[in-house]
PDB file of C-alpha atoms in Angstrom:
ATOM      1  CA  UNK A   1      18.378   3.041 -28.922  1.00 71.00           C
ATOM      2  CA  UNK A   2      16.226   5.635 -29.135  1.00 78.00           C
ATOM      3  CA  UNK A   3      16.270   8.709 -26.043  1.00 79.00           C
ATOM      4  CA  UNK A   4      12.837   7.825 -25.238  1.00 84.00           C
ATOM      5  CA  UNK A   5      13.241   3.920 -25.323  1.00 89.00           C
ATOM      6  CA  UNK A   6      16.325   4.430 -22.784  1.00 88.00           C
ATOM      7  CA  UNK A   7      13.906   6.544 -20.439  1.00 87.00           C
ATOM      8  CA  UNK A   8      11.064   3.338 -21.128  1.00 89.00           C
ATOM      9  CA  UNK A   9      13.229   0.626 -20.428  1.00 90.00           C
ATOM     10  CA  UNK A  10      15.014   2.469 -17.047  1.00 88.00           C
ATOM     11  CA  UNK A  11      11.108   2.989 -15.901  1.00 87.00           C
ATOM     12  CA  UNK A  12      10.230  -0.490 -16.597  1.00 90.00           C
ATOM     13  CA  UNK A  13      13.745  -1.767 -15.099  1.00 91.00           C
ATOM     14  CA  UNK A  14      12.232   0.163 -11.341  1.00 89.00           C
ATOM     15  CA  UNK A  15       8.633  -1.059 -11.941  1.00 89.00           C
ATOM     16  CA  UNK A  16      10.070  -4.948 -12.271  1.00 91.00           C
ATOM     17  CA  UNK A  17      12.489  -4.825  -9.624  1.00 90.00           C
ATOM     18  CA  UNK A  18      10.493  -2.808  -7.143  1.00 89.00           C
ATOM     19  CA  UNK A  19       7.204  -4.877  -8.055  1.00 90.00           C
ATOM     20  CA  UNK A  20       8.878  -8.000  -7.176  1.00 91.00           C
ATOM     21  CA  UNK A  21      10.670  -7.142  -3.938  1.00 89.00           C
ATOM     22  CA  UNK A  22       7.762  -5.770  -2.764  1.00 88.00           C
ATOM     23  CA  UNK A  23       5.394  -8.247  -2.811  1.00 89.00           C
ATOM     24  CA  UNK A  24       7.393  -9.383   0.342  1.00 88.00           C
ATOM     25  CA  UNK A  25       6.661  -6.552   2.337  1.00 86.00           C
ATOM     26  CA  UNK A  26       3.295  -6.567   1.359  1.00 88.00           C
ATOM     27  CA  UNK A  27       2.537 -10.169   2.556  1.00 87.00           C
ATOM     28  CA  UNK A  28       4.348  -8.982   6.384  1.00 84.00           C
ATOM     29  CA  UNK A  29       2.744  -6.379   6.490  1.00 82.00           C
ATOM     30  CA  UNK A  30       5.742  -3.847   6.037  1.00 80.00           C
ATOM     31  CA  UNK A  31       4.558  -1.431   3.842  1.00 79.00           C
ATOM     32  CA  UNK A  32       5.806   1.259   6.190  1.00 80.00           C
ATOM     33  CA  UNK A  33       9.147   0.274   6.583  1.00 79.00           C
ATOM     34  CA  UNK A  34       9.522   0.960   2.953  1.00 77.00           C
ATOM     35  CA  UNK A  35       8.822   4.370   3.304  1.00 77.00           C
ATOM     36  CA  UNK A  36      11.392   4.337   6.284  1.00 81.00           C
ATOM     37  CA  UNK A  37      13.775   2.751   4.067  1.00 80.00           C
ATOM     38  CA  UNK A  38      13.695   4.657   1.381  1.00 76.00           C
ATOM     39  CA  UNK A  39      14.482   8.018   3.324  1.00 78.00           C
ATOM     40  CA  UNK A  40      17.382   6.606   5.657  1.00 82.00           C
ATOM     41  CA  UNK A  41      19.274   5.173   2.673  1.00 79.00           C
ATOM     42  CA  UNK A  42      20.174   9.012   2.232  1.00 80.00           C
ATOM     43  CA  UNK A  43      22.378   9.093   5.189  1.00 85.00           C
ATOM     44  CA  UNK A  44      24.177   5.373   4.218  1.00 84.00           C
ATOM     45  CA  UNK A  45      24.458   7.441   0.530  1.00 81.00           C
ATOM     46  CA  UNK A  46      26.432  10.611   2.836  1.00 84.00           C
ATOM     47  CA  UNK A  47      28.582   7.986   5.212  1.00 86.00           C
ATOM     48  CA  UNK A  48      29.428   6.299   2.270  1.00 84.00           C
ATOM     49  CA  UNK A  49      30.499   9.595   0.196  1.00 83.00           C
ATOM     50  CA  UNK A  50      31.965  10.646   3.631  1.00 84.00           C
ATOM     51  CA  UNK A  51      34.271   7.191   4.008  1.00 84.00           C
ATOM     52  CA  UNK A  52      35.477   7.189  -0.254  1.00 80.00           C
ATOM     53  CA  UNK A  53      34.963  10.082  -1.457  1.00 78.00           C
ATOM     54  CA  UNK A  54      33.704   8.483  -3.960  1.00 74.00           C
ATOM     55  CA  UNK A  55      29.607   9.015  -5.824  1.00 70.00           C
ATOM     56  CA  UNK A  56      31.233   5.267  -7.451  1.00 69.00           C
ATOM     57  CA  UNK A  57      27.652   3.204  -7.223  1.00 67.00           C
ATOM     58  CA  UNK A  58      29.532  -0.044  -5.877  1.00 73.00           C
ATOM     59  CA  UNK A  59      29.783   2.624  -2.758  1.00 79.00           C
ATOM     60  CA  UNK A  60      26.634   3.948  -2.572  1.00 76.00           C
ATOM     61  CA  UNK A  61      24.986   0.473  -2.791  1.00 75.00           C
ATOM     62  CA  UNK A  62      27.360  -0.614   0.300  1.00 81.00           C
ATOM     63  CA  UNK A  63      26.200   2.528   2.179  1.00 82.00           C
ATOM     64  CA  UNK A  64      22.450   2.132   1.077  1.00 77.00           C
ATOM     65  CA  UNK A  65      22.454  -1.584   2.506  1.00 77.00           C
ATOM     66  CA  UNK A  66      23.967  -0.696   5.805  1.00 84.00           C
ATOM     67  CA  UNK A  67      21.338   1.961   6.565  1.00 84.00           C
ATOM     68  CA  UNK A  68      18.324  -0.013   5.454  1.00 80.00           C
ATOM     69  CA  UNK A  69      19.611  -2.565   7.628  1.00 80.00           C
ATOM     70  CA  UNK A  70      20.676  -0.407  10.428  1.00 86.00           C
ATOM     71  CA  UNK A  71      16.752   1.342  10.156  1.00 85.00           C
ATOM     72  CA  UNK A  72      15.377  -2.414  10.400  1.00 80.00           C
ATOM     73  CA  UNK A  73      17.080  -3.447  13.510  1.00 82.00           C
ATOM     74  CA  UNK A  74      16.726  -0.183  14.959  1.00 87.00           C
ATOM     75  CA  UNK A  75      12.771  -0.443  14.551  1.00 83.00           C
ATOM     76  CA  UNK A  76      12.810  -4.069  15.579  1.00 79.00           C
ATOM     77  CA  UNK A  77      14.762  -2.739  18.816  1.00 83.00           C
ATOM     78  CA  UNK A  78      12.388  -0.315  19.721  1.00 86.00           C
ATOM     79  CA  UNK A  79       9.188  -2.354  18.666  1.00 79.00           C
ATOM     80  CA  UNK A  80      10.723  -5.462  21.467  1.00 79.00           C
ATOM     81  CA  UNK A  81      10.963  -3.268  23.893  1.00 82.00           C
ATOM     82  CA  UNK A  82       7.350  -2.388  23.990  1.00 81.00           C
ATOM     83  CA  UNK A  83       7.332   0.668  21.252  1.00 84.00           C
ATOM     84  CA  UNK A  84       4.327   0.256  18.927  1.00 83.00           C
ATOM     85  CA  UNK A  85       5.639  -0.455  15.628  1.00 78.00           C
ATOM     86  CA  UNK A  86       4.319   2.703  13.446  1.00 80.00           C
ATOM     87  CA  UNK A  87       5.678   4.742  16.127  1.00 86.00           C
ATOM     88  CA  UNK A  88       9.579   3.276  16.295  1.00 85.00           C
ATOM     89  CA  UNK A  89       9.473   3.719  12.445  1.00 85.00           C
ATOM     90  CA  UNK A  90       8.621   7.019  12.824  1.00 86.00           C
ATOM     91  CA  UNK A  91      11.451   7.871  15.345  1.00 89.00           C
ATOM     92  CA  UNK A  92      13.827   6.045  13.556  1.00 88.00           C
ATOM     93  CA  UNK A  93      13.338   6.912   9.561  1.00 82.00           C
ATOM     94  CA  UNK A  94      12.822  10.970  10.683  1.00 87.00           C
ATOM     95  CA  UNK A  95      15.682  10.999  13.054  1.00 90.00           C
ATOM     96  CA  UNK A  96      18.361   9.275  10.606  1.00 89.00           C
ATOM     97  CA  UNK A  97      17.323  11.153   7.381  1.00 86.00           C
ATOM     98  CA  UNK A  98      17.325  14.213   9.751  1.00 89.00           C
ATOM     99  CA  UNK A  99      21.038  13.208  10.429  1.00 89.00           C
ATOM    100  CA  UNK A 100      21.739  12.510   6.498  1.00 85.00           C
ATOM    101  CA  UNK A 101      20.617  16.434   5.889  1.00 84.00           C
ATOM    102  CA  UNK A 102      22.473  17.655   8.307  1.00 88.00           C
ATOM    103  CA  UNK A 103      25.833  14.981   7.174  1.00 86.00           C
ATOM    104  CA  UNK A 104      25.277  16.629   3.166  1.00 81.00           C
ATOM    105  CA  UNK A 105      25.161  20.533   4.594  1.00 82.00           C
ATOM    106  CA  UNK A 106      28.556  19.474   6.422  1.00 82.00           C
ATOM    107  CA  UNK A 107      30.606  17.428   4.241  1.00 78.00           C
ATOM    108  CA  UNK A 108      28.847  16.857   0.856  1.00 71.00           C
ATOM    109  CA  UNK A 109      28.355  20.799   0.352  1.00 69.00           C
ATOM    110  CA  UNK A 110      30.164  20.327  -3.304  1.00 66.00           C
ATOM    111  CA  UNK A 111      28.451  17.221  -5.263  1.00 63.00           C
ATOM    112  CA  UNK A 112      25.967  15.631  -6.542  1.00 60.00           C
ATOM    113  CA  UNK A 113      24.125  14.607  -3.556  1.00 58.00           C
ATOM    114  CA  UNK A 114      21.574  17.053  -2.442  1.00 57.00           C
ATOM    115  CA  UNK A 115      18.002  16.605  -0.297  1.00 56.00           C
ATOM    116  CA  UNK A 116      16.031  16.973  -3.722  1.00 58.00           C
ATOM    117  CA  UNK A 117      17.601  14.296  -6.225  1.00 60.00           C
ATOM    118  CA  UNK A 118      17.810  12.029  -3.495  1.00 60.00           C
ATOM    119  CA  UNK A 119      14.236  12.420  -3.061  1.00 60.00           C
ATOM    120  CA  UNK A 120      12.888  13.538  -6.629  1.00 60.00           C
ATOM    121  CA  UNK A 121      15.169  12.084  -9.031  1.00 65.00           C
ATOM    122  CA  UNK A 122      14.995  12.957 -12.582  1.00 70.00           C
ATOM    123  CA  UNK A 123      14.372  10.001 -15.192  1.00 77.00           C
ATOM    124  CA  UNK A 124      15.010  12.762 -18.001  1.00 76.00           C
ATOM    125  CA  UNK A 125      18.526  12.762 -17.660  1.00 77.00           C
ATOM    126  CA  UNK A 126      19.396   9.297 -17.579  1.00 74.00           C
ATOM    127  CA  UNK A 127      20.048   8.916 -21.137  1.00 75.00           C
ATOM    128  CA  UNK A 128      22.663  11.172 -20.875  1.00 75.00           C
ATOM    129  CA  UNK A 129      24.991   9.935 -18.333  1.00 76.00           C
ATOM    130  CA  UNK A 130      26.299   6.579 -20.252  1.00 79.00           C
ATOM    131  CA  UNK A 131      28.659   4.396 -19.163  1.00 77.00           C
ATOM    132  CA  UNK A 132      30.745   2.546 -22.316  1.00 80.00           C
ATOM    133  CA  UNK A 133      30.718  -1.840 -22.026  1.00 77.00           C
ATOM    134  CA  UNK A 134      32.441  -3.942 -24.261  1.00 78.00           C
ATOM    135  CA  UNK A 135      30.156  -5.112 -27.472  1.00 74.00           C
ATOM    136  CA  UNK A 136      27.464  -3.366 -26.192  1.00 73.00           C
ATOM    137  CA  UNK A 137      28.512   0.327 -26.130  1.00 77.00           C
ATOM    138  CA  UNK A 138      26.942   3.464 -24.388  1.00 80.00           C
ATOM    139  CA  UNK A 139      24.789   2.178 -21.850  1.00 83.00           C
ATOM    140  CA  UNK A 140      22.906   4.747 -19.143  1.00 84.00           C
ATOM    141  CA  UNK A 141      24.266   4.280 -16.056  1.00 82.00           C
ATOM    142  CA  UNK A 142      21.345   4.011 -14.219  1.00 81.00           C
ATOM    143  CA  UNK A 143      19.990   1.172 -16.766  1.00 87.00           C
ATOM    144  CA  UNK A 144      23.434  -0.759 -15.666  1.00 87.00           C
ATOM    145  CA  UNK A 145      22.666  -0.046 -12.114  1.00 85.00           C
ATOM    146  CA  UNK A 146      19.073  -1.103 -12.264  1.00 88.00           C
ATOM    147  CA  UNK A 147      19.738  -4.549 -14.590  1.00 90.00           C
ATOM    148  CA  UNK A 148      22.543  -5.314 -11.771  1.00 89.00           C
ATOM    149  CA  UNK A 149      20.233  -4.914  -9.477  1.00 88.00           C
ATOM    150  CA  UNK A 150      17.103  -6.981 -11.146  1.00 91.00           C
ATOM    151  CA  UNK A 151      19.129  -9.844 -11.724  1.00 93.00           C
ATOM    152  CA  UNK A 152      20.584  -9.204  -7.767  1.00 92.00           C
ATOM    153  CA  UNK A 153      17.159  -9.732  -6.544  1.00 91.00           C
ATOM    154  CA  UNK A 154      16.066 -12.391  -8.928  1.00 93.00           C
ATOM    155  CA  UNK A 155      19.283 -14.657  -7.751  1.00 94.00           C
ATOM    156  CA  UNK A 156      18.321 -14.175  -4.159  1.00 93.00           C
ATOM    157  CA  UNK A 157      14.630 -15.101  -4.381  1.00 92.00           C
ATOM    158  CA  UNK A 158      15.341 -17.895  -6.529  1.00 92.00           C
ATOM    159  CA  UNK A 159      17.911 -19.020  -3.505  1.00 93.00           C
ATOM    160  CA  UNK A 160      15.922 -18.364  -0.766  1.00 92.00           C
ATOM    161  CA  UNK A 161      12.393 -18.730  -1.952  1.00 89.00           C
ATOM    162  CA  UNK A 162      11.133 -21.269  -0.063  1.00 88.00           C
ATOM    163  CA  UNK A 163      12.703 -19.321   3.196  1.00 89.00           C
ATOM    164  CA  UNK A 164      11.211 -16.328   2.083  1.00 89.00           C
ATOM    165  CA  UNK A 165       7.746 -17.701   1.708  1.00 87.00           C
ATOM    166  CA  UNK A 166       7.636 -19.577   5.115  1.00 89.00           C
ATOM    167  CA  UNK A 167       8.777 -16.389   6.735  1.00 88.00           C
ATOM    168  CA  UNK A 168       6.398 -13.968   4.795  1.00 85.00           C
ATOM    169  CA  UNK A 169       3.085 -16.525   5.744  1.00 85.00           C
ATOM    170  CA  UNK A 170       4.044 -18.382   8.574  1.00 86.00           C
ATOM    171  CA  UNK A 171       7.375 -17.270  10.733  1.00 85.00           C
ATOM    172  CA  UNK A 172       6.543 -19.541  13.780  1.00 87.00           C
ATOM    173  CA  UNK A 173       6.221 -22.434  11.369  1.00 87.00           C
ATOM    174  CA  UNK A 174       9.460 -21.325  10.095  1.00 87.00           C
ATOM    175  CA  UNK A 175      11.394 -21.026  12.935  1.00 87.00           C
ATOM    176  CA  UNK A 176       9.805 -24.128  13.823  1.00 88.00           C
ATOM    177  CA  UNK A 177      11.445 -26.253  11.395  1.00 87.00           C
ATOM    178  CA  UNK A 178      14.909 -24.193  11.816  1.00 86.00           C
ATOM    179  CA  UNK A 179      14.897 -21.769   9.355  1.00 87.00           C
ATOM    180  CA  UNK A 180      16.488 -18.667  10.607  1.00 90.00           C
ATOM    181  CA  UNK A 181      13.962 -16.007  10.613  1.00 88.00           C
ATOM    182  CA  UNK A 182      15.711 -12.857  11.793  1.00 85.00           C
ATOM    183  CA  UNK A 183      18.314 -13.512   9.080  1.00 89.00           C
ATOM    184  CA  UNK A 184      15.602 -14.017   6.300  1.00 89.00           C
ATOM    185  CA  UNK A 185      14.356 -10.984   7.346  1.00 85.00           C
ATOM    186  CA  UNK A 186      17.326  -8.854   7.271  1.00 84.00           C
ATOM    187  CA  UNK A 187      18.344 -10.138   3.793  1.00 88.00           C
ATOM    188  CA  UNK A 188      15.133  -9.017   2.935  1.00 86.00           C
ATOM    189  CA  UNK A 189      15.648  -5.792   4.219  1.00 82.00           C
ATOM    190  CA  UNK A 190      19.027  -5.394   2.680  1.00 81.00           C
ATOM    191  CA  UNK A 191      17.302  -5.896  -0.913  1.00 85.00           C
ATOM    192  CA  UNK A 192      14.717  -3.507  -0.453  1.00 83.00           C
ATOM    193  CA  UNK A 193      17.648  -1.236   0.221  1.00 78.00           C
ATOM    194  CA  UNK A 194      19.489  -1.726  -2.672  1.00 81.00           C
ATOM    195  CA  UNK A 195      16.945  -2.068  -4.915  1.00 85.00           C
ATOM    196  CA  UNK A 196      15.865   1.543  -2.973  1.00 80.00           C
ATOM    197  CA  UNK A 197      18.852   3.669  -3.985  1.00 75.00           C
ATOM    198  CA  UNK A 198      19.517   1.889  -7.173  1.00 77.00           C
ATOM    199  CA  UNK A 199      16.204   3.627  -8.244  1.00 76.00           C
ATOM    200  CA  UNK A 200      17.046   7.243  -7.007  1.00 68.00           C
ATOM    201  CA  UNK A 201      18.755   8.722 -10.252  1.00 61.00           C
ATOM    202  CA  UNK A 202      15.306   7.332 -12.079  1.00 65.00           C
ATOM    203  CA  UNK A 203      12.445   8.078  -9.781  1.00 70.00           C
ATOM    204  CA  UNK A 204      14.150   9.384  -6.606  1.00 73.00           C
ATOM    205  CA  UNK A 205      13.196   7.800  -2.703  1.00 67.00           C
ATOM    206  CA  UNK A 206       9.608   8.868  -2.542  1.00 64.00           C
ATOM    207  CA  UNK A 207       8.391   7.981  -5.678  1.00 73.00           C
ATOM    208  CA  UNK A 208      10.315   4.406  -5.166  1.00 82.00           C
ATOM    209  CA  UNK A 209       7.877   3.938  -2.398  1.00 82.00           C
ATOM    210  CA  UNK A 210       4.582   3.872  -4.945  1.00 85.00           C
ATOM    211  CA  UNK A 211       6.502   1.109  -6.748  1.00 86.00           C
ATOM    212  CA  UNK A 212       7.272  -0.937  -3.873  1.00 88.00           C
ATOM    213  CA  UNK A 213       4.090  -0.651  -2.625  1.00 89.00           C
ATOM    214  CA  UNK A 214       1.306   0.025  -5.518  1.00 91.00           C
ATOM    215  CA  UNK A 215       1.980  -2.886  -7.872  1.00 92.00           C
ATOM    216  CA  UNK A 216       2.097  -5.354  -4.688  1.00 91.00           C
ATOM    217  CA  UNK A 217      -0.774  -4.079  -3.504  1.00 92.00           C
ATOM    218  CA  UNK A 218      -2.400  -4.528  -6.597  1.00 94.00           C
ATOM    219  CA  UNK A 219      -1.533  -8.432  -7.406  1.00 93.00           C
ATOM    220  CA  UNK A 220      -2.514  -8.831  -4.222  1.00 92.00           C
ATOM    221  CA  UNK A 221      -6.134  -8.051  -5.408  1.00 92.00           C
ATOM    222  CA  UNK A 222      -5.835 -10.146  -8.071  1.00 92.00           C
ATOM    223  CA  UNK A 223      -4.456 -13.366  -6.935  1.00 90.00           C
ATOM    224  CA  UNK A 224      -4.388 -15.543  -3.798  1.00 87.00           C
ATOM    225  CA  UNK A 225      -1.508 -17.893  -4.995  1.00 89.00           C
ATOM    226  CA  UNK A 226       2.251 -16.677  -4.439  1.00 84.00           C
ATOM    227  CA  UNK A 227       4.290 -17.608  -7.497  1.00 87.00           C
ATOM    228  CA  UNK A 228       1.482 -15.811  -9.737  1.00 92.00           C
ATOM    229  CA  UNK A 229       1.775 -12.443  -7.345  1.00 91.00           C
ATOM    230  CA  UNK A 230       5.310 -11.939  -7.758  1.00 91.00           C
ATOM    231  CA  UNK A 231       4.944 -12.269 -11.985  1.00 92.00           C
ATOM    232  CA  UNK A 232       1.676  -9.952 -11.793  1.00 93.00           C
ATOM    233  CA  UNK A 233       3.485  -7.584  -9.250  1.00 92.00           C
ATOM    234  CA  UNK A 234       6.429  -7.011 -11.701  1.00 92.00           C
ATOM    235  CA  UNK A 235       4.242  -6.705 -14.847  1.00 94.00           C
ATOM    236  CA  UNK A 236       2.258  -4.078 -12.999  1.00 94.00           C
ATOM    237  CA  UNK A 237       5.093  -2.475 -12.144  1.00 92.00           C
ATOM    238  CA  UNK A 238       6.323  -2.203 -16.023  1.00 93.00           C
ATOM    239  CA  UNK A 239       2.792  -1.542 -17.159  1.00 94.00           C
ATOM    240  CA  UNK A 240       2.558   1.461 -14.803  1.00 92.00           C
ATOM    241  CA  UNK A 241       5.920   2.959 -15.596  1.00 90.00           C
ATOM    242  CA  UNK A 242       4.363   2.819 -19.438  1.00 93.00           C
ATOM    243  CA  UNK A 243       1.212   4.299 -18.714  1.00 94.00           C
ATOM    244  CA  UNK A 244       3.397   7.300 -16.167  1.00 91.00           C
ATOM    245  CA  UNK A 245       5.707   7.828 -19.349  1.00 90.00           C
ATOM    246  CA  UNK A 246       3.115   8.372 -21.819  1.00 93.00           C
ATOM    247  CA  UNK A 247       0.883  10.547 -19.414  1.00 92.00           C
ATOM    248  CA  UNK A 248       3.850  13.058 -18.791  1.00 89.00           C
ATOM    249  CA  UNK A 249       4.305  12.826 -22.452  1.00 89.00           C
ATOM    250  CA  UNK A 250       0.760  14.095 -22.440  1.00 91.00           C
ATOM    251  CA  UNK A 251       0.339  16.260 -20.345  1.00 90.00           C
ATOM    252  CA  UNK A 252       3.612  17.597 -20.065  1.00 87.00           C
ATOM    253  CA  UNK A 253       4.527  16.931 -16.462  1.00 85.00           C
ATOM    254  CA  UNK A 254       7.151  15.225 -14.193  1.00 82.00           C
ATOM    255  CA  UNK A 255       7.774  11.625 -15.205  1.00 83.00           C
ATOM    256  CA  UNK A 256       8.276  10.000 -12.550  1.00 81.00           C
ATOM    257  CA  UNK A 257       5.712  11.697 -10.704  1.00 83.00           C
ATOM    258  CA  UNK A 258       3.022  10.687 -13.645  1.00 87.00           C
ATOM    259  CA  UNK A 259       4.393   7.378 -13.242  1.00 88.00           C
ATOM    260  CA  UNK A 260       3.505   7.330  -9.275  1.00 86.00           C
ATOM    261  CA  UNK A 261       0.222   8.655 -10.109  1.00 91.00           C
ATOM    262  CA  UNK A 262      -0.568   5.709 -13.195  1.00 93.00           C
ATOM    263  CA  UNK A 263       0.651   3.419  -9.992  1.00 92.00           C
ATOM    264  CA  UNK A 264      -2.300   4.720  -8.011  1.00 92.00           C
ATOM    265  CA  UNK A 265      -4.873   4.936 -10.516  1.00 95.00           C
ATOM    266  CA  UNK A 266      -4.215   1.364 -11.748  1.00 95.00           C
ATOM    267  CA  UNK A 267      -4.323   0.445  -7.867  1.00 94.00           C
ATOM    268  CA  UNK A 268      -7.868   1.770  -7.503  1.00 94.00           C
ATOM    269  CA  UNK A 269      -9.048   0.514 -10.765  1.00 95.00           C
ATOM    270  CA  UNK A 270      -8.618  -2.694  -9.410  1.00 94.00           C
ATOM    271  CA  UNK A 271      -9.721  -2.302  -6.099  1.00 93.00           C
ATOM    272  CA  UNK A 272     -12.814  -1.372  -7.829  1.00 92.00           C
ATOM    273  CA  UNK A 273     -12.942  -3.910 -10.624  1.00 91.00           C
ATOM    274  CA  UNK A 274     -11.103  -7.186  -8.886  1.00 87.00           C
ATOM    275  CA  UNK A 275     -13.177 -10.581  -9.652  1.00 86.00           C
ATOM    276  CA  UNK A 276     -12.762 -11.479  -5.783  1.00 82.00           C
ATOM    277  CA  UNK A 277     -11.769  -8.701  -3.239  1.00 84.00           C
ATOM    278  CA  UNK A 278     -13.134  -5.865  -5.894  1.00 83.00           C
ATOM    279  CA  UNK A 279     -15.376  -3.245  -4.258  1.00 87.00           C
ATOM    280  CA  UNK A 280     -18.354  -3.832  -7.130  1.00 87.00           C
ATOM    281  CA  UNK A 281     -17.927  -8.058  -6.794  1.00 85.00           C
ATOM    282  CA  UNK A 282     -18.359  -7.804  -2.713  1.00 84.00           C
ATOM    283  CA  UNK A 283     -21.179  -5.756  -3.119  1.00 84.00           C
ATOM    284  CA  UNK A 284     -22.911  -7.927  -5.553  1.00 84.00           C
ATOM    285  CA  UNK A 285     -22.121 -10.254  -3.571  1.00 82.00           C
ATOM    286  CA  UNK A 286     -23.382  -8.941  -0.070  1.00 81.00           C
ATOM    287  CA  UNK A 287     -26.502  -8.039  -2.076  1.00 79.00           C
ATOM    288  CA  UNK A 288     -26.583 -11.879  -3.434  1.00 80.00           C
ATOM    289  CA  UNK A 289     -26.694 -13.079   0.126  1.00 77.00           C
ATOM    290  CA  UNK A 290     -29.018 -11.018   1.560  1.00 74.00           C
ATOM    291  CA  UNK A 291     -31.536 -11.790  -0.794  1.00 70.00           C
TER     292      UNK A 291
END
């Protein structure tokens, strides 16, 4: 496979998994605690790195799932004790990164774990650091990584889909009828945190926000049924890490920032454009009724 095929399909492999798994944390309402997410995983990266001295990616994904879950109970502490919600992630996702900088100037001085790829990432090299599987051959590692991950994801909303949906629309309901909520939640929580780090070599921790967030956002537009917003969420997500690859291509610019940007722009085309919750169609239609 071609250098730039390997650098297509890792870009798709983040847009699929992080379109999917989002879609949950756009229907609660959670769009935040992605971002929180998605900067705490750094210090379960440096306590993992700390505990094996290991960069192994069995490790990291350990250490990335114990912080996103540690950052979601920590929030939910605060918010039940009276905290407002925005403000207990904003305590909690600044002061734990905060601690993962200061954990990397201490004890991860010497690898390859700094403040920049953890947040940047670099989708250009990928091709380049292969891992060799039977019949198959030279395979990037983050393409491994990410496929794990996918199919990860896919098994566990398969599983627990009706859970998930009862939770995500209706939690009283749910607890109602004895399905344990808190726990739902937390496995939630501990995907968005895997699929979070599994994403950093590609697209690094902020960009992974615009594509947990952006091609959610946008099915949402598009559909009102559930099923149909997870497959349009995913396809999104693939579409805009096409359009990103092909516009740094273009223009000659950072690839994974491009492929934030084509997240955003295909966002507001449809928030202009959508049939039913488009800006143009509730005009028309406010104009429609007033008449």
């Amino acid at each position: 496979m071609s250098y730039e095929l390997w650098i297509l399909l890792t870009g798709s492999l983040v847009g699929l998994s992080c379109g999917i798994v989002g879609c949950f944390l756009i229907l609660r309402k959670m769009s935040m605690l992605a971002d929180a997410i998605s900067h705490t995983v750094l210090l379960g990266l440096v306590m993992a790195f700390i505990v094996s001295q290991s960069m192994n990616g069995f490790y990291m994904l350990i250490g990335a799932a114990v912080a996103g879950l540690l950052t979601t109970f920590m929030v939910q502490l605060l918010n039940s004790s009276g905290i407002q919600e925005d403000a207990a992630i904003g305590v909690v996702f600044t002061s734990l990164f905060a601690v993962g900088v200061i954990l990397i100037s201490l004890f991860a001085k010497n690898v390859h774990l700094d403040v920049e790829h953890a947040l940047m990432g670099e989708i250009a090299f990928v091709p380049w650091n292969t891992l060799s599987l039977p019949i198959l051959g030279d395979i990037p590692k983050s393409v491994v990584m990410l496929g794990s991950v996918l199919l990860l994801d896919i098994l566990i909303i398969f599983l627990l889909f009706k859970e998930f949906k009862l939770t995500s629309f209706d939690p009283s309901m749910a607890a109602a009828i004895g399905i344990p909520v808190l726990a739902v939640h937390y496995i939630l929580m501990g995907l968005v945190s895997v699929t979070t780090v599994s994403a950093f070599d590609s697209v690094g921790a902020i960009l992974v926000v615009a594509m947990l967030i952006a091609p959610g956002a946008t099915a949402y537009l598009l559909t009102d049924r559930y099923k149909v917003m997870l497959l349009l969420s995913g396809v999104i997500g693939v579409l805009d890490s096409i359009i990103g690859y092909y516009g740094a291509k273009m223009f000659d610019v950072s690839i994974s920032g491009a492929m934030a940007v084509a997240a955003g722009l295909v966002f507001f085309i449809v928030w202009m454009l959508s049939p039913k919750y488009g800006l143009i169609s509730r005009f028309l239609n406010q104009r429609l009724t007033e008449e």
